[in-house]
Short mmCIF file of C-alpha atoms in Angstrom, two decimals:
data_model
loop_
_atom_site.label_atom_id
_atom_site.label_comp_id
_atom_site.label_asym_id
_atom_site.label_seq_id
_atom_site.Cartn_x
_atom_site.Cartn_y
_atom_site.Cartn_z
CA MET A 1129 -0.01 -0.01 0.01
CA ARG A 1130 1.09 3.62 -0.64
CA THR A 1131 2.65 5.62 2.08
CA ALA A 1132 1.06 8.92 1.00
CA PRO A 1133 -2.62 9.88 0.41
CA THR A 1134 -2.23 10.43 -3.34
CA ILE A 1135 -5.37 8.63 -4.59
CA LEU A 1136 -8.10 11.29 -5.13
CA HIS A 1137 -11.81 10.47 -5.42
CA LEU A 1138 -14.10 13.20 -6.76
CA ASP A 1139 -17.84 13.02 -6.42
CA MET A 1140 -19.92 15.94 -7.77
CA ASP A 1141 -22.61 17.00 -5.23
CA ALA A 1142 -26.18 16.02 -6.28
CA PHE A 1143 -24.86 16.45 -9.87
CA PHE A 1144 -27.97 16.50 -11.97
CA ALA A 1145 -30.09 18.49 -9.55
CA SER A 1146 -27.27 20.91 -8.83
CA ALA A 1147 -26.77 21.55 -12.58
CA GLU A 1148 -30.50 22.27 -12.87
CA GLN A 1149 -30.45 24.68 -9.89
CA ALA A 1150 -27.37 26.47 -11.35
CA SER A 1151 -29.11 26.97 -14.74
CA LYS A 1152 -32.49 28.03 -13.30
CA PRO A 1153 -32.25 30.94 -10.74
CA SER A 1154 -35.84 30.24 -9.58
CA LEU A 1155 -34.88 26.83 -8.35
CA ARG A 1156 -31.82 27.75 -6.34
CA GLY A 1157 -32.22 26.68 -2.69
CA LYS A 1158 -35.36 24.74 -3.45
CA ALA A 1159 -36.20 21.05 -3.60
CA VAL A 1160 -35.48 19.68 -7.13
CA VAL A 1161 -35.95 16.08 -8.24
CA VAL A 1162 -34.65 14.80 -11.63
CA GLY A 1163 -35.79 11.61 -13.22
CA GLY A 1164 -38.43 9.83 -15.23
CA LEU A 1165 -41.77 11.62 -14.67
CA GLY A 1166 -44.07 8.87 -15.82
CA PRO A 1167 -45.98 6.53 -13.48
CA ARG A 1168 -43.05 4.13 -13.58
CA GLY A 1169 -40.23 6.68 -13.45
CA VAL A 1170 -37.49 6.64 -10.88
CA VAL A 1171 -35.43 9.41 -9.25
CA ALA A 1172 -32.04 9.98 -10.86
CA THR A 1173 -30.94 12.65 -8.45
CA ALA A 1174 -32.48 14.74 -5.70
CA SER A 1175 -31.12 18.01 -4.45
CA TYR A 1176 -30.05 18.23 -0.85
CA GLU A 1177 -33.19 20.31 -0.15
CA ALA A 1178 -35.30 17.43 -1.47
CA ARG A 1179 -33.30 14.80 0.55
CA VAL A 1180 -34.51 16.56 3.74
CA PHE A 1181 -37.96 15.11 2.95
CA GLY A 1182 -36.44 11.60 2.39
CA VAL A 1183 -36.27 11.67 -1.42
CA ASN A 1184 -33.24 9.66 -2.69
CA SER A 1185 -31.83 8.27 -5.94
CA ALA A 1186 -33.46 5.14 -7.38
CA MET A 1187 -36.72 5.81 -5.47
CA PRO A 1188 -39.96 5.43 -7.45
CA MET A 1189 -41.02 8.84 -8.65
CA ALA A 1190 -44.54 8.33 -7.34
CA GLN A 1191 -43.09 7.84 -3.81
CA ALA A 1192 -40.98 10.95 -4.17
CA ARG A 1193 -43.99 13.04 -5.13
CA ARG A 1194 -45.80 11.89 -1.96
CA LEU A 1195 -42.79 12.79 0.17
CA ALA A 1196 -42.10 16.14 -1.45
CA PRO A 1197 -45.24 17.26 -3.32
CA ASN A 1198 -43.96 20.86 -3.74
CA ALA A 1199 -40.57 19.99 -5.25
CA ALA A 1200 -39.76 20.82 -8.85
CA TYR A 1201 -39.83 17.59 -10.97
CA LEU A 1202 -37.71 17.78 -14.10
CA VAL A 1203 -36.83 15.45 -17.02
CA PRO A 1204 -33.13 14.86 -17.25
CA ARG A 1205 -31.03 16.69 -19.83
CA PHE A 1206 -28.24 14.17 -20.39
CA GLY A 1207 -26.53 16.04 -23.12
CA PHE A 1208 -26.21 19.05 -20.80
CA TYR A 1209 -24.83 16.90 -17.95
CA ARG A 1210 -22.39 15.21 -20.25
CA SER A 1211 -20.99 18.55 -21.40
CA ILE A 1212 -20.37 19.63 -17.83
CA SER A 1213 -18.85 16.22 -17.07
CA GLU A 1214 -16.42 16.70 -19.90
CA GLN A 1215 -15.27 19.97 -18.41
CA VAL A 1216 -14.70 18.34 -15.07
CA MET A 1217 -12.80 15.38 -16.52
CA ALA A 1218 -10.57 17.78 -18.40
CA LEU A 1219 -9.56 19.39 -15.12
CA LEU A 1220 -8.84 15.90 -13.61
CA ARG A 1221 -6.69 14.99 -16.57
CA ALA A 1222 -4.66 18.24 -16.06
CA LEU A 1223 -3.76 16.80 -12.63
CA SER A 1224 -2.69 13.35 -13.87
CA PRO A 1225 -2.74 11.07 -16.92
CA LEU A 1226 -4.31 8.32 -14.70
CA VAL A 1227 -7.99 9.28 -14.40
CA GLU A 1228 -10.58 6.51 -14.03
CA PRO A 1229 -14.12 7.82 -14.61
CA LEU A 1230 -16.81 5.84 -12.87
CA SER A 1231 -19.78 7.84 -14.17
CA LEU A 1232 -20.53 11.34 -15.35
CA ASP A 1233 -20.08 12.73 -11.87
CA GLU A 1234 -17.46 10.52 -10.24
CA ALA A 1235 -13.78 9.55 -10.84
CA PHE A 1236 -10.53 8.40 -9.26
CA VAL A 1237 -7.23 10.22 -9.97
CA ASP A 1238 -3.70 9.01 -9.28
CA LEU A 1239 -2.00 12.23 -8.28
CA GLU A 1240 1.38 10.61 -7.85
CA ALA A 1241 1.40 9.44 -11.49
CA GLY A 1242 0.97 13.04 -12.58
CA GLU A 1243 3.64 14.24 -10.06
CA THR A 1244 0.86 16.55 -8.77
CA ALA A 1245 1.24 15.24 -5.20
CA TRP A 1246 3.78 13.16 -3.34
CA ASP A 1247 2.82 13.69 0.36
CA ALA A 1248 -0.21 14.69 2.44
CA GLU A 1249 0.32 18.48 2.13
CA SER A 1250 0.75 18.46 -1.67
CA ALA A 1251 -2.23 16.17 -2.00
CA ARG A 1252 -4.35 18.51 0.09
CA ARG A 1253 -3.32 21.46 -2.00
CA ALA A 1254 -4.12 19.64 -5.24
CA GLY A 1255 -7.53 18.76 -3.87
CA GLU A 1256 -8.23 22.34 -2.82
CA ARG A 1257 -7.19 23.66 -6.20
CA LEU A 1258 -9.39 21.09 -8.01
CA ARG A 1259 -12.47 22.06 -6.08
CA ALA A 1260 -11.87 25.76 -6.72
CA ASP A 1261 -11.31 25.12 -10.48
CA ILE A 1262 -14.47 23.04 -10.74
CA ARG A 1263 -16.48 25.88 -9.22
CA ALA A 1264 -14.76 28.43 -11.51
CA VAL A 1265 -15.38 26.38 -14.67
CA THR A 1266 -18.90 24.90 -14.00
CA GLY A 1267 -20.33 26.91 -11.10
CA LEU A 1268 -20.92 23.57 -9.32
CA THR A 1269 -19.36 21.94 -6.27
CA GLY A 1270 -17.66 18.60 -5.83
CA SER A 1271 -16.54 16.67 -2.76
CA VAL A 1272 -12.98 15.28 -2.64
CA GLY A 1273 -11.57 12.37 -0.72
CA LEU A 1274 -7.83 11.72 -0.50
CA ALA A 1275 -6.23 8.49 0.80
CA ALA A 1276 -3.64 5.88 0.01
CA SER A 1277 -6.17 3.47 -1.63
CA LYS A 1278 -9.27 3.74 -3.80
CA MET A 1279 -11.63 2.25 -1.23
CA ILE A 1280 -10.63 4.69 1.53
CA ALA A 1281 -10.55 7.67 -0.83
CA LYS A 1282 -14.16 6.95 -1.85
CA ILE A 1283 -15.22 6.67 1.77
CA ALA A 1284 -13.43 9.94 2.46
CA SER A 1285 -15.37 11.76 -0.30
CA GLU A 1286 -18.66 10.47 1.11
CA ARG A 1287 -17.63 11.88 4.55
CA ALA A 1288 -16.78 15.19 2.81
CA LYS A 1289 -20.24 15.79 1.33
CA PRO A 1290 -21.47 18.28 0.51
CA ASP A 1291 -18.81 20.59 -0.84
CA GLY A 1292 -15.83 19.48 1.30
CA LEU A 1293 -12.48 17.76 1.37
CA VAL A 1294 -11.44 14.94 3.71
CA LEU A 1295 -7.91 13.47 3.78
CA ILE A 1296 -7.30 10.14 5.51
CA GLU A 1297 -3.71 9.76 6.61
CA PRO A 1298 -2.07 6.43 5.92
CA GLY A 1299 -2.00 4.21 9.01
CA THR A 1300 -5.35 5.48 10.28
CA GLU A 1301 -7.57 3.41 7.94
CA ARG A 1302 -8.41 0.67 10.41
CA ALA A 1303 -9.55 3.10 13.07
CA LEU A 1304 -11.79 4.81 10.47
CA LEU A 1305 -13.30 1.63 9.10
CA GLY A 1306 -13.80 -0.29 12.41
CA PRO A 1307 -17.15 1.26 13.61
CA LEU A 1308 -18.63 1.59 10.10
CA SER A 1309 -21.47 -0.61 8.82
CA VAL A 1310 -20.50 -3.66 6.71
CA ARG A 1311 -22.51 -2.00 3.91
CA THR A 1312 -19.77 0.58 3.61
CA LEU A 1313 -17.44 -1.93 1.99
CA PRO A 1314 -17.55 -2.24 -1.81
CA GLY A 1315 -19.55 -5.31 -2.95
CA VAL A 1316 -21.66 -5.60 0.23
CA GLY A 1317 -25.23 -5.11 -0.95
CA PRO A 1318 -28.51 -5.68 0.82
CA ALA A 1319 -28.44 -9.47 0.48
CA THR A 1320 -24.90 -9.91 1.73
CA GLY A 1321 -25.45 -7.34 4.45
CA ASP A 1322 -28.50 -9.25 5.74
CA HIS A 1323 -26.63 -12.54 5.56
CA LEU A 1324 -23.81 -11.13 7.72
CA ARG A 1325 -26.28 -9.49 10.09
CA ARG A 1326 -27.95 -12.88 10.73
CA ALA A 1327 -24.49 -14.18 11.61
CA GLY A 1328 -24.04 -11.33 14.11
CA ILE A 1329 -21.71 -9.27 11.91
CA THR A 1330 -22.85 -5.66 11.50
CA THR A 1331 -19.63 -3.57 11.55
CA VAL A 1332 -16.27 -3.67 9.78
CA ASP A 1333 -14.50 -4.51 13.04
CA GLU A 1334 -16.72 -7.54 13.46
CA ILE A 1335 -15.75 -8.69 10.00
CA ALA A 1336 -12.09 -8.55 10.99
CA GLU A 1337 -12.81 -10.29 14.25
CA ALA A 1338 -14.77 -13.17 12.58
CA GLY A 1339 -11.65 -14.17 10.66
CA GLU A 1340 -11.07 -15.16 7.06
CA ASP A 1341 -12.19 -18.81 7.49
CA GLU A 1342 -15.50 -17.85 8.94
CA LEU A 1343 -16.18 -15.28 6.13
CA VAL A 1344 -15.40 -17.85 3.46
CA ARG A 1345 -17.85 -20.25 5.17
CA LEU A 1346 -20.54 -17.52 5.24
CA VAL A 1347 -20.30 -15.87 1.82
CA GLY A 1348 -17.99 -18.11 -0.26
CA LYS A 1349 -14.36 -18.26 -1.06
CA ALA A 1350 -13.85 -15.33 -3.41
CA HIS A 1351 -16.13 -12.93 -1.56
CA GLY A 1352 -14.88 -14.04 1.85
CA HIS A 1353 -11.20 -13.43 1.00
CA ALA A 1354 -12.05 -10.02 -0.48
CA LEU A 1355 -14.17 -8.94 2.45
CA TYR A 1356 -11.48 -9.81 5.00
CA ALA A 1357 -8.86 -7.94 3.04
CA MET A 1358 -11.07 -4.84 2.82
CA ALA A 1359 -11.85 -5.03 6.56
CA LEU A 1360 -8.11 -4.79 7.19
CA ALA A 1361 -8.00 -1.77 4.83
CA HIS A 1362 -6.00 -3.70 2.21
CA ASP A 1363 -6.85 -2.40 -1.26
CA GLU A 1364 -4.18 -2.63 -3.92
CA ARG A 1365 -6.38 -1.80 -6.90
CA PRO A 1366 -4.65 0.67 -9.25
CA VAL A 1367 -6.31 3.64 -10.92
CA VAL A 1368 -7.03 2.49 -14.51
CA ALA A 1369 -7.05 5.25 -17.03
CA GLU A 1370 -9.18 3.55 -19.73
CA ARG A 1371 -12.02 1.20 -18.94
CA GLU A 1372 -12.87 -1.19 -21.73
CA THR A 1373 -16.43 -0.85 -22.92
CA LYS A 1374 -18.02 -4.30 -22.90
CA SER A 1375 -21.39 -3.45 -24.36
CA VAL A 1376 -23.59 -0.66 -25.76
CA SER A 1377 -27.29 -0.74 -25.03
CA VAL A 1378 -30.43 1.34 -24.80
CA GLU A 1379 -33.80 0.61 -23.13
CA ASP A 1380 -37.14 2.28 -22.49
CA THR A 1381 -39.71 1.75 -19.75
CA TYR A 1382 -43.30 2.42 -20.82
CA ASP A 1383 -45.87 4.24 -18.68
CA VAL A 1384 -48.54 1.88 -19.96
CA ASP A 1385 -47.93 -1.76 -20.90
CA ILE A 1386 -47.72 -2.38 -24.65
CA HIS A 1387 -50.00 -5.12 -25.80
CA ASP A 1388 -50.03 -4.63 -29.59
CA ARG A 1389 -47.44 -7.00 -31.11
CA ILE A 1390 -46.88 -4.69 -34.06
CA ARG A 1391 -46.19 -1.73 -31.71
CA VAL A 1392 -43.71 -3.92 -29.76
CA GLY A 1393 -41.94 -4.73 -33.04
CA LEU A 1394 -41.71 -1.05 -33.99
CA GLU A 1395 -40.34 -0.15 -30.59
CA VAL A 1396 -37.62 -2.83 -30.87
CA GLN A 1397 -36.70 -1.47 -34.32
CA ARG A 1398 -36.49 2.10 -32.93
CA LEU A 1399 -34.33 0.92 -30.00
CA ALA A 1400 -32.05 -0.96 -32.48
CA ASP A 1401 -31.57 2.32 -34.37
CA ARG A 1402 -30.72 4.27 -31.21
CA CYS A 1403 -28.28 1.55 -30.16
CA VAL A 1404 -26.48 1.68 -33.48
CA ARG A 1405 -26.25 5.46 -33.34
CA ARG A 1406 -24.57 5.12 -29.96
CA LEU A 1407 -22.36 2.38 -31.19
CA ARG A 1408 -21.16 4.44 -34.17
CA GLY A 1409 -20.73 7.46 -31.95
CA ALA A 1410 -18.13 5.44 -29.99
CA GLY A 1411 -16.54 4.21 -33.14
CA LEU A 1412 -17.35 0.63 -32.33
CA SER A 1413 -19.04 -2.39 -33.83
CA GLY A 1414 -20.20 -5.67 -32.26
CA ARG A 1415 -20.92 -9.34 -32.89
CA THR A 1416 -23.64 -10.16 -30.31
CA ILE A 1417 -27.10 -8.64 -30.47
CA VAL A 1418 -29.07 -8.74 -27.21
CA LEU A 1419 -32.81 -8.23 -26.69
CA LYS A 1420 -34.28 -7.52 -23.20
CA VAL A 1421 -37.95 -7.79 -22.54
CA ARG A 1422 -39.63 -7.11 -19.18
CA ARG A 1423 -43.20 -8.29 -19.19
CA TYR A 1424 -46.32 -7.16 -17.33
CA ASP A 1425 -45.61 -9.45 -14.41
CA PHE A 1426 -42.02 -8.07 -13.97
CA SER A 1427 -40.47 -11.27 -15.42
CA THR A 1428 -37.42 -10.30 -17.48
CA LEU A 1429 -36.23 -12.23 -20.44
CA THR A 1430 -33.01 -11.77 -22.50
CA ARG A 1431 -32.23 -13.30 -25.79
CA SER A 1432 -29.03 -13.01 -27.82
CA GLU A 1433 -27.67 -13.88 -31.21
CA THR A 1434 -24.01 -13.89 -32.26
CA LEU A 1435 -23.14 -12.87 -35.85
CA ARG A 1436 -20.21 -14.09 -37.92
CA GLY A 1437 -18.40 -10.80 -37.58
CA PRO A 1438 -18.76 -7.43 -35.88
CA THR A 1439 -21.25 -4.97 -37.41
CA ASP A 1440 -22.47 -1.40 -37.03
CA ASP A 1441 -25.10 -1.79 -39.80
CA PRO A 1442 -28.53 -0.65 -38.52
CA GLY A 1443 -30.25 -3.04 -40.91
CA VAL A 1444 -28.32 -6.07 -39.59
CA VAL A 1445 -28.97 -5.12 -35.98
CA ARG A 1446 -32.67 -4.52 -36.67
CA GLU A 1447 -33.05 -7.91 -38.38
CA ALA A 1448 -31.30 -9.71 -35.54
CA ALA A 1449 -33.39 -7.92 -32.86
CA ALA A 1450 -36.57 -8.83 -34.78
CA ARG A 1451 -35.58 -12.51 -34.95
CA LEU A 1452 -34.93 -12.46 -31.18
CA LEU A 1453 -38.32 -10.90 -30.58
CA ASP A 1454 -39.99 -13.76 -32.49
CA SER A 1455 -38.85 -16.14 -29.73
CA VAL A 1456 -40.43 -14.06 -26.93
CA ASP A 1457 -44.04 -14.35 -25.79
CA THR A 1458 -45.38 -10.82 -25.16
CA THR A 1459 -48.93 -11.92 -24.37
CA GLY A 1460 -50.21 -9.89 -21.45
CA GLY A 1461 -48.09 -6.83 -22.23
CA VAL A 1462 -44.60 -5.42 -22.14
CA ARG A 1463 -43.40 -2.75 -19.68
CA LEU A 1464 -39.70 -2.45 -20.77
CA LEU A 1465 -37.73 -3.16 -23.93
CA GLY A 1466 -34.02 -2.96 -24.57
CA VAL A 1467 -31.55 -3.62 -27.33
CA GLY A 1468 -27.82 -3.97 -26.86
CA VAL A 1469 -24.70 -5.02 -28.73
CA SER A 1470 -21.71 -6.76 -27.13
CA GLY A 1471 -18.54 -8.56 -28.30
CA LEU A 1472 -17.31 -5.10 -29.33
CA ALA A 1473 -14.52 -4.25 -31.80
CA ASP A 1474 -13.22 -1.15 -33.45
CA TYR A 1475 -13.77 -2.48 -36.94
CA THR A 1476 -16.52 -4.00 -39.04
CA GLN A 1477 -16.49 -6.88 -41.57
CA GLU A 1478 -19.50 -5.84 -43.57
CA ASP A 1479 -19.13 -5.04 -47.28
CA LEU A 1480 -19.11 -1.22 -47.62
CA PHE A 1481 -21.51 -1.23 -50.58
CA ALA A 1482 -23.95 -3.51 -48.80
CA GLN A 1483 -23.71 -1.29 -45.71
CA ALA A 1484 -24.45 1.78 -47.79
CA ALA A 1485 -27.41 0.12 -49.36
CA GLY A 1486 -28.63 -0.90 -45.88
CA GLU A 1487 -28.48 2.67 -44.74
CA GLN A 1488 -30.62 3.79 -47.67
CA VAL A 1489 -33.22 1.21 -46.83
CA ASP A 1490 -32.92 2.20 -43.19
CA LEU A 1491 -33.85 5.82 -44.05
CA LEU A 1492 -36.81 4.75 -46.12
CA GLU A 1493 -37.99 2.55 -43.31
CA GLU A 1494 -37.67 5.40 -40.82
CA GLU A 1495 -39.81 7.66 -43.02
CA HIS A 1496 -42.35 4.91 -43.37
CA THR A 1497 -42.47 4.31 -39.55
CA GLU A 1498 -42.95 8.03 -38.92
CA GLU A 1499 -45.86 8.12 -41.33
CA GLU A 1500 -47.48 5.17 -39.65
CA ALA A 1501 -46.97 6.66 -36.22
CA GLY A 1502 -48.33 10.03 -37.23
CA GLY A 1503 -51.40 8.84 -39.13
CA GLU A 1504 -52.42 10.97 -42.13
CA GLU A 1505 -49.60 12.96 -43.65
CA SER A 1506 -51.50 16.20 -43.31
CA ALA A 1507 -52.14 15.67 -39.57
CA PRO A 1508 -49.76 17.85 -37.52
CA VAL A 1509 -47.71 16.07 -34.86
CA GLU A 1510 -48.04 17.75 -31.50
CA ARG A 1511 -44.68 18.92 -30.11
CA ARG A 1512 -43.57 17.56 -26.77
CA TRP A 1513 -42.35 19.95 -24.10
CA PRO A 1514 -40.49 17.98 -21.36
CA ALA A 1515 -40.48 19.67 -17.96
CA GLY A 1516 -37.11 21.41 -17.32
CA HIS A 1517 -35.98 21.43 -20.94
CA ASP A 1518 -34.80 24.55 -22.70
CA VAL A 1519 -36.85 26.70 -25.07
CA HIS A 1520 -36.52 29.99 -26.92
CA HIS A 1521 -39.27 32.44 -27.73
CA SER A 1522 -38.78 35.07 -30.38
CA GLY A 1523 -40.23 37.76 -28.13
CA PHE A 1524 -39.24 36.66 -24.60
CA GLY A 1525 -35.87 34.99 -25.20
CA HIS A 1526 -34.45 31.90 -23.47
CA GLY A 1527 -36.45 29.96 -20.90
CA TRP A 1528 -37.39 26.49 -19.65
CA VAL A 1529 -40.54 24.43 -19.48
CA GLN A 1530 -42.25 24.44 -16.15
CA GLY A 1531 -45.08 22.21 -17.37
CA SER A 1532 -47.38 21.35 -20.23
CA GLY A 1533 -50.75 19.75 -20.90
CA LEU A 1534 -54.25 20.35 -22.38
CA GLY A 1535 -52.62 22.09 -25.38
CA ARG A 1536 -50.71 24.64 -23.23
CA VAL A 1537 -47.08 24.96 -22.17
CA THR A 1538 -45.89 27.10 -19.27
CA VAL A 1539 -42.42 28.65 -19.53
CA ARG A 1540 -40.24 30.56 -17.09
CA PHE A 1541 -37.86 32.91 -18.91
CA GLU A 1542 -34.51 33.12 -17.11
CA THR A 1543 -30.83 32.34 -17.72
CA PRO A 1544 -27.99 31.14 -15.49
CA GLU A 1545 -26.67 34.68 -15.17
CA ASP A 1546 -29.94 36.16 -13.82
CA ALA A 1547 -29.80 37.27 -10.23
CA GLY A 1548 -33.37 36.23 -9.46
CA PRO A 1549 -36.35 34.32 -10.79
CA GLY A 1550 -37.61 35.14 -14.31
CA ARG A 1551 -41.14 35.84 -15.47
CA VAL A 1552 -43.63 33.11 -16.36
CA ARG A 1553 -45.78 32.92 -19.50
CA THR A 1554 -48.17 30.30 -20.96
CA PHE A 1555 -48.47 29.55 -24.67
CA ARG A 1556 -50.23 27.14 -26.97
CA THR A 1557 -48.13 24.01 -27.61
CA ASP A 1558 -48.10 24.85 -31.33
CA ASP A 1559 -47.10 28.49 -30.92
CA PRO A 1560 -44.82 29.14 -33.89
CA GLU A 1561 -42.66 31.61 -31.92
CA LEU A 1562 -41.76 28.97 -29.33
CA GLU A 1563 -39.08 26.41 -30.14
CA GLN A 1564 -36.81 23.98 -28.37
CA ALA A 1565 -33.32 25.26 -27.63
CA GLU A 1566 -29.85 24.24 -26.50
CA PRO A 1567 -28.88 24.73 -22.88
CA LEU A 1568 -26.93 27.85 -21.99
CA PRO A 1569 -23.50 27.47 -20.33
CA LEU A 1570 -23.48 27.81 -16.56
CA VAL A 1571 -20.36 29.97 -16.55
CA THR A 1572 -19.61 32.36 -19.44
CA ARG A 1573 -16.16 33.46 -18.26
CA ASP A 1574 -13.10 32.18 -20.11
CA ALA A 1575 -12.07 29.08 -18.12
CA SER A 1576 -8.87 28.57 -20.03
CA GLU A 1577 -6.99 30.61 -17.39
CA LEU A 1578 -7.71 29.47 -13.85
CA THR A 1579 -5.91 31.08 -10.92
CA GLY A 1580 -5.48 30.24 -7.30
CA ALA A 1581 -5.40 32.63 -4.40
CA SER A 1582 -1.94 33.77 -5.32
CA GLY A 1583 -3.17 35.05 -8.70
CA GLN A 1584 -0.75 32.78 -10.53
CA LEU A 1585 -1.87 31.01 -13.67
CA VAL A 1586 -2.81 27.40 -12.89
CA ALA A 1587 -1.63 25.18 -15.76
CA PRO A 1588 -0.55 21.56 -16.11
CA PRO A 1589 3.08 21.22 -14.81
CA PRO A 1590 6.01 20.80 -17.15
CA GLU A 1591 6.92 17.24 -17.76
CA GLY A 1592 9.08 15.74 -15.03
CA ARG A 1593 8.54 18.64 -12.53
CA ARG A 1594 6.60 18.83 -9.37
CA PRO A 1595 4.43 21.96 -9.46
CA ALA A 1596 4.06 24.52 -6.74
CA VAL A 1597 0.29 24.19 -6.23
CA PRO A 1598 -1.23 27.44 -5.01
CA PRO A 1599 -3.97 27.10 -2.42
CA ALA A 1600 -7.45 28.13 -3.55
CA ALA A 1601 -9.05 30.85 -1.44
CA SER A 1602 -12.61 29.72 -2.06
CA ALA A 1603 -12.00 26.12 -1.04
CA GLN A 1604 -13.21 25.28 2.44
CA VAL A 1605 -11.42 22.22 3.70
CA SER A 1606 -12.47 19.92 6.50
CA SER A 1607 -10.72 17.10 8.27
CA GLU A 1608 -14.11 15.93 9.68
CA PRO A 1609 -17.22 14.72 7.80
CA ALA A 1610 -19.12 17.55 6.19
CA SER A 1611 -22.88 17.33 6.74
CA LEU A 1612 -26.04 19.23 6.03
CA PRO A 1613 -28.45 19.70 9.01
CA LYS A 1614 -31.55 17.49 8.67
CA SER A 1615 -30.35 16.20 5.26
CA ARG A 1616 -30.63 12.53 4.45
CA SER A 1617 -27.82 12.33 1.97
CA GLY A 1618 -27.91 9.68 -0.75
CA LYS A 1619 -25.57 8.57 -3.46
CA GLU A 1620 -25.81 10.23 -6.80
CA GLY A 1621 -27.67 8.13 -9.35
CA GLY A 1622 -25.83 7.13 -12.41
CA GLY A 1623 -28.84 7.64 -14.54
CA ALA A 1624 -32.54 7.37 -14.82
CA THR A 1625 -35.03 5.37 -16.70
CA SER A 1626 -36.43 7.75 -19.37
CA ARG A 1627 -32.25 8.37 -17.37
CA PRO A 1628 -28.80 11.64 -16.15
#
């Protein structure tokens, strides 16, 4: 194990909800819940103000509405969150070449590999500067944990929330872990936690006291050895810069079960197209096509087909998904559908001319599907106005959707730079002066030059040199767990069913 706390774990605070509050002045300091808003939607993220009422990530949205009926409920803007995440990850990569993203809002950094830190003091300064730079670039806050291992660094960042920094000195890990719940350790979920509790083991100290042999007897060889090592604070996992993508998939949960077999088939085709667009966006192709179907009774079926070679042809993926659907009984209704591609490669074996022809057919089929879905060609398609999404009105400027229904859409006109709440107006959903818009940046200043308290330019250090890291004036650092009075903090959701 390392002798210096040079592993950094960053966790953005209530990321999706905080981004929404930063972009909407009228929501700052108020309860905000982001997720799927349908009857079967789940919470992706709740602001700290909403967590006071008991709303947490992965909670059914209907339950959240009962707990916090006056909160603002918004549909996720994943493209917006991804753009902010890219800014944050760029700041992390300026600290070290070894950055391991875990999600849009969370990552490990090996500061020693970037020669950004080599002891406790330099690690603390690097963490302070990072938090200040994140605030300067995005307007948001992140919590930082510093330790000699990934496991302890992650625990430290949890103790730092919200908007803090906690450094765990090497040699003090056992004292930190001892009184904590067994659920604190990675890989200990509800089932394992209950199994250990029935055996009289509820804390990390009790895991260590039980001994390795007893743990192997209780939870199996591999898990038992790993649990015992973690209880002793042994974690030799390195920070891995690139994580290999194993699959690409998309799925949708439907507010009302789909019973029409033709509609199910059309949904599978649409999901196949979305999956291929994501696959191509990543510059990948794949050999195995996977279909996921969750039926009305919550039973979930998966079917897969492996092709002779990797493909990114939408026609090929569509056909394979349709064949897989033929083997699934959807009688009674379908509540979720998903299409994925695994066995990934960075090349394709399809004939280029055949692929081009397939794309032409694909475009024709898309047009045909849209006509079928829309009815008569002359019938106008009603525009959708998701709550929280950006719009622009030719007379009132930029705003966001507060709600819509019964042919009306209510918009609050405000921008991230406004000092207070903006004015509210209601329009017809087909108002020609109202259109969907791209999100505005949270911070308009030039973030290419970031300075610390000393006023010196903060830039990546020259190769082979240890930088003098200036402390950031705006960073408040704690050596104890940061907490919010009355807040029931929960872990940021990785996404929502829609879900980020």
